[in-house]
Coordinates of C-alpha atoms in Angstrom, one line a residue:
X1 CA 0.0 0.0 0.0
X2 CA 1.6 3.3 -1.0
X3 CA 2.1 6.0 1.5
X4 CA 2.9 9.6 0.6
X5 CA 4.0 12.2 3.2
X6 CA 1.9 15.4 3.5
X7 CA 1.8 18.4 5.7
X8 CA -0.7 21.1 6.5
X9 CA 0.8 24.5 7.0
X10 CA -0.4 28.1 7.5
X11 CA 1.2 30.8 5.4
X12 CA 1.9 34.5 6.0
X13 CA 1.8 34.1 9.8
X14 CA 4.1 33.1 12.7
X15 CA 1.5 31.1 14.6
X16 CA -0.8 28.2 13.8
X17 CA -4.4 28.6 12.9
X18 CA -4.0 32.0 11.4
X19 CA -2.9 33.1 7.9
X20 CA -3.8 30.9 5.0
X21 CA -3.8 27.0 5.2
X22 CA -2.4 24.8 2.5
X23 CA -1.8 21.1 2.1
X24 CA 1.5 20.0 0.7
X25 CA 2.0 16.5 -0.7
X26 CA 5.6 15.3 -1.1
X27 CA 7.0 12.7 -3.5
X28 CA 4.0 13.1 -5.7
X29 CA 5.6 11.9 -9.0
X30 CA 3.3 9.0 -9.5
X31 CA 0.1 10.9 -9.0
X32 CA -1.8 11.6 -12.2
X33 CA -3.4 15.1 -12.7
X34 CA -6.8 13.5 -12.2
X35 CA -5.7 12.0 -8.9
X36 CA -4.2 15.2 -7.7
X37 CA -7.4 17.0 -8.5
X38 CA -9.3 14.4 -6.4
X39 CA -6.9 14.8 -3.5
X40 CA -7.2 18.6 -3.7
X41 CA -11.0 18.2 -3.4
X42 CA -10.4 15.8 -0.5
X43 CA -8.2 18.3 1.4
X44 CA -10.6 21.1 0.5
X45 CA -8.2 23.9 1.0
X46 CA -8.0 26.9 -1.3
X47 CA -5.0 25.2 -2.8
X48 CA -3.1 22.0 -2.5
X49 CA 0.6 21.7 -3.6
X50 CA 2.1 18.6 -5.1
X51 CA 5.9 18.3 -5.0
X52 CA 7.7 15.7 -7.0
X53 CA 10.6 13.8 -5.5
X54 CA 14.1 15.3 -6.1
X55 CA 17.6 14.1 -5.4
X56 CA 19.1 14.9 -2.0
X57 CA 20.8 18.3 -2.1
X58 CA 18.8 19.5 -5.0
X59 CA 17.6 23.1 -5.1
X60 CA 15.1 22.5 -7.9
X61 CA 11.7 21.0 -7.5
X62 CA 8.7 20.4 -9.8
X63 CA 5.5 21.7 -8.1
X64 CA 1.9 21.8 -9.2
X65 CA -1.0 23.7 -7.5
X66 CA -4.6 22.6 -7.5
X67 CA -7.7 24.3 -6.1
X68 CA -10.7 22.0 -5.4
X69 CA -11.9 22.8 -8.9
X70 CA -8.9 23.1 -11.2
X71 CA -5.1 23.3 -11.6
X72 CA -3.7 26.9 -11.6
X73 CA -0.3 28.0 -12.9
X74 CA 1.0 30.0 -9.9
X75 CA -0.1 30.6 -6.3
X76 CA 1.5 32.6 -3.6
X77 CA 0.7 31.0 -0.2
X78 CA 1.2 27.5 -1.6
X79 CA 4.7 28.6 -2.7
X80 CA 5.5 29.8 0.8
X81 CA 4.1 26.6 2.4
X82 CA 5.8 24.4 -0.1
X83 CA 9.2 25.8 0.8
X84 CA 8.4 25.8 4.5
X85 CA 7.4 22.1 4.1
X86 CA 10.6 21.2 2.3
X87 CA 12.6 22.9 5.1
X88 CA 10.6 21.1 7.8
X89 CA 11.0 17.7 6.2
X90 CA 14.8 18.3 5.7
X91 CA 14.5 18.2 1.9
X92 CA 16.4 21.5 1.8
X93 CA 18.8 23.0 4.3
X94 CA 19.8 26.6 4.9
X95 CA 23.5 27.3 4.2
X96 CA 25.7 27.1 7.3
X97 CA 27.4 30.4 6.5
X98 CA 24.2 32.3 6.9
X99 CA 23.7 33.2 3.2
X100 CA 20.2 32.9 1.6
X101 CA 19.1 29.7 0.1
X102 CA 18.0 30.1 -3.5
X103 CA 15.5 27.6 -4.9
X104 CA 13.9 27.1 -8.3
X105 CA 10.3 25.8 -8.4
X106 CA 9.3 24.5 -11.8
X107 CA 5.6 25.3 -12.1
X108 CA 3.0 24.6 -14.8
X109 CA 4.1 27.6 -16.9
X110 CA 7.8 27.6 -16.1
X111 CA 10.2 28.2 -13.3
X112 CA 10.1 30.8 -10.5
X113 CA 12.8 31.8 -8.0
X114 CA 12.4 31.6 -4.3
X115 CA 14.9 33.0 -1.8
X116 CA 14.9 31.8 1.8
X117 CA 16.5 34.1 4.4
X118 CA 18.0 32.6 7.5
X119 CA 16.1 33.4 10.7
X120 CA 17.3 34.5 14.1
X121 CA 17.1 32.0 16.9
X122 CA 13.5 31.1 17.7
X123 CA 12.2 32.7 14.5
X124 CA 11.0 31.3 11.2
X125 CA 12.9 31.7 7.9
X126 CA 11.5 34.4 5.7
X127 CA 10.6 33.1 2.3
X128 CA 10.6 35.5 -0.7
X129 CA 8.8 34.5 -3.9
X130 CA 9.6 36.3 -7.1
X131 CA 6.5 36.4 -9.3
X132 CA 6.3 36.8 -13.0
X133 CA 6.5 40.2 -14.7
X134 CA 3.1 41.8 -14.5
X135 CA 0.7 41.7 -17.4
X136 CA -2.2 44.2 -17.4
X137 CA -5.3 42.9 -19.0
X138 CA -8.9 44.0 -19.7
X139 CA -10.5 47.0 -18.0
X140 CA -14.0 46.2 -16.7
X141 CA -17.2 48.2 -16.3
X142 CA -17.9 49.2 -12.7
X143 CA -21.7 49.0 -13.3
X144 CA -21.3 45.4 -14.3
X145 CA -18.7 44.2 -11.7
X146 CA -19.7 46.0 -8.4
X147 CA -23.3 44.6 -8.2
X148 CA -21.8 41.1 -8.3
X149 CA -20.4 41.9 -4.8
X150 CA -23.4 43.7 -3.4
X151 CA -21.8 47.1 -4.1
X152 CA -22.4 50.1 -6.4
X153 CA -20.0 52.1 -8.5
X154 CA -19.9 54.7 -5.7
X155 CA -18.1 52.2 -3.6
X156 CA -15.1 52.2 -6.0
X157 CA -12.3 54.6 -5.2
X158 CA -13.0 57.5 -7.6
X159 CA -11.1 57.2 -10.8
X160 CA -9.7 53.7 -10.0
X161 CA -10.0 51.3 -13.0
X162 CA -11.2 47.8 -12.4
X163 CA -8.6 45.8 -14.3
X164 CA -7.3 42.3 -14.7
X165 CA -3.6 42.0 -13.6
X166 CA -1.5 38.9 -13.7
X167 CA 1.9 38.2 -12.0
X168 CA 1.4 34.5 -12.9
X169 CA -2.4 34.0 -12.3
X170 CA -4.8 36.7 -13.7
X171 CA -6.8 38.4 -11.0
X172 CA -9.6 41.0 -11.1
X173 CA -8.3 44.1 -9.2
X174 CA -11.0 46.2 -7.6
X175 CA -9.8 49.2 -5.5
X176 CA -12.6 50.3 -3.2
X177 CA -12.9 53.7 -1.5
X178 CA -12.6 52.6 2.1
X179 CA -12.7 49.8 4.7
X180 CA -16.5 50.1 5.1
X181 CA -17.1 49.3 1.5
X182 CA -14.7 46.4 1.6
X183 CA -16.4 44.9 4.7
X184 CA -19.8 45.2 3.0
X185 CA -18.6 43.3 0.0
X186 CA -19.9 39.7 -0.5
X187 CA -20.6 37.5 -3.5
X188 CA -24.2 38.7 -4.1
X189 CA -24.7 36.7 -7.3
X190 CA -22.6 33.6 -7.4
X191 CA -24.1 32.4 -10.7
X192 CA -23.6 35.8 -12.2
X193 CA -20.0 35.9 -11.0
X194 CA -19.4 32.4 -12.5
X195 CA -20.8 33.5 -15.8
X196 CA -18.8 36.7 -15.9
X197 CA -15.6 34.9 -14.9
X198 CA -16.2 32.2 -17.6
X199 CA -16.4 34.9 -20.4
X200 CA -13.7 37.1 -19.0
X201 CA -9.9 37.0 -18.6
X202 CA -9.5 36.5 -14.8
X203 CA -9.3 33.6 -12.4
X204 CA -10.8 35.2 -9.3
X205 CA -11.6 38.7 -7.9
X206 CA -9.4 40.6 -5.4
X207 CA -11.1 43.5 -3.6
X208 CA -9.0 45.9 -1.6
X209 CA -8.5 49.3 -0.1
X210 CA -5.7 51.6 1.0
X211 CA -4.8 51.5 4.7
X212 CA -4.2 48.3 6.6
X213 CA -6.3 46.4 9.1
X214 CA -3.7 47.4 11.7
X215 CA -1.3 50.4 11.9
X216 CA 1.5 48.2 10.4
X217 CA -0.4 47.6 7.2
X218 CA -0.6 49.7 4.0
X219 CA -3.4 47.8 2.3
X220 CA -6.3 45.5 3.3
X221 CA -7.9 43.0 1.0
X222 CA -10.5 40.3 0.5
X223 CA -10.4 37.5 -2.2
X224 CA -13.5 35.7 -3.3
X225 CA -14.1 32.4 -5.0
X226 CA -16.9 30.5 -6.6
X227 CA -18.0 26.9 -5.9
X228 CA -16.6 24.3 -5.6
X229 CA -13.6 26.5 -4.5
X230 CA -13.8 28.2 -1.1
X231 CA -16.0 31.3 -0.9
X232 CA -13.3 33.5 0.6
X233 CA -9.5 33.1 0.7
X234 CA -7.9 34.3 4.0
X235 CA -4.5 35.6 2.6
X236 CA -3.8 35.5 -1.1
X237 CA -0.2 35.7 -2.2
X238 CA -0.6 35.6 -6.0
X239 CA -3.3 38.3 -6.0
X240 CA -1.2 40.4 -3.6
X241 CA 1.5 40.5 -6.2
X242 CA -1.0 41.6 -8.9
X243 CA -2.4 44.1 -6.5
X244 CA 1.1 45.5 -5.8
X245 CA 1.7 45.9 -9.6
X246 CA -1.7 47.6 -10.0
X247 CA -1.1 50.0 -7.2
X248 CA 2.4 50.9 -8.2
X249 CA 1.6 51.2 -11.9
X250 CA -1.5 53.4 -11.3
X251 CA 0.3 55.7 -8.8
X252 CA -1.5 54.7 -5.6
X253 CA 1.7 53.8 -3.7
X254 CA 4.4 56.2 -2.6
X255 CA 6.9 53.4 -1.9
X256 CA 7.6 50.1 -3.8
X257 CA 8.0 48.3 -0.5
X258 CA 4.9 47.9 1.7
X259 CA 2.9 45.6 4.0
X260 CA -0.3 44.0 2.8
X261 CA -2.8 42.6 5.3
X262 CA -5.7 40.2 4.8
X263 CA -7.9 37.8 6.7
X264 CA -8.3 39.8 9.9
X265 CA -12.1 39.8 9.8
X266 CA -12.1 36.1 9.2
X267 CA -10.1 35.4 12.3
X268 CA -7.1 34.3 10.2
X269 CA -5.0 37.5 10.1
X270 CA -2.1 37.3 7.7
X271 CA 0.7 39.7 6.7
X272 CA 2.5 39.7 3.3
X273 CA 5.7 41.7 2.8
X274 CA 5.9 43.2 -0.7
X275 CA 8.7 44.5 -2.9
X276 CA 8.3 46.0 -6.4
X277 CA 11.3 46.5 -8.7
X278 CA 11.3 48.9 -11.7
X279 CA 9.5 52.1 -12.7
X280 CA 5.7 52.4 -12.7
X281 CA 5.5 52.2 -16.4
X282 CA 7.8 49.1 -16.8
X283 CA 7.7 47.0 -13.6
X284 CA 10.5 44.4 -13.7
X285 CA 9.4 42.1 -10.8
X286 CA 7.1 41.8 -7.8
X287 CA 8.2 39.8 -4.8
X288 CA 6.1 38.7 -1.9
X289 CA 7.5 37.4 1.4
X290 CA 6.2 35.6 4.4
X291 CA 6.7 32.7 6.8
X292 CA 5.0 29.2 7.0
X293 CA 4.0 27.3 10.1
X294 CA 3.6 23.5 10.2
X295 CA 0.2 22.6 11.8
X296 CA 0.2 18.8 11.2
X297 CA 1.9 16.1 9.1
X298 CA 1.0 12.6 8.1
X299 CA 0.8 10.1 5.3
X300 CA -1.7 9.5 2.5
X301 CA -2.8 5.9 2.3
X302 CA -4.8 3.7 0.0
X303 CA -5.0 3.1 -3.7
X304 CA -3.4 6.4 -5.0

């Protein structure tokens, strides 16, 4: 009977049961895409990561990400948890000289770079994911989009375009005027959102406002899904990268380094460190950083 190791971790937090949970399955080489999809539905997290076996000492890994409904090309919090899982399982080791560990993750649409910074005693390593160069997609009509979330065009920050932005996974960026509008938001028409998504150019919607949930934050966000995926994602790394590109490109940020907050109203507060490289009109890279905490580990059993 085959047994595959798996871990459940929380990303973008330093304590268990906060941030965003993700299942990570190791040594997944023999699992077909169909079986991976079934397991992602069984775990029923926003995403499940599958990591193929690699030789000892390797710094390159093949990784795939699945929501309960489909495979996606890139995801932020599963990247953080995948690397945290590899560290916890001893599959990778931080250099003894205190220098960063540089990893390459081969994803569905090609490789990405991940840098792991050594931590002080008693702290968790900080994991930096370099996302893909941003691509700015379609601009959407406020009078069509906002009612899908129980809002009106007046809830949008005046002058802010609703736009699809991708740093690896295309997300719908909706910049609202304030925290009150963001907290009122909900999926008011799931069927309508599903239809609009199917005919549009984005994977999922990311609603946000300027100003953090705490004094430490610079932005606050919510990220919604449609069945069978979860209805709201606690802390969304890939969309935070797209949000960063949107805010920098359109002039809503004064600094290319900032702190994004999400999940506080869900009881799963998470913090994402963000760095943007390049001028507003030609962004070169977006990086997101965070830590991952192991919650549980075990083995998958049965006819896999």
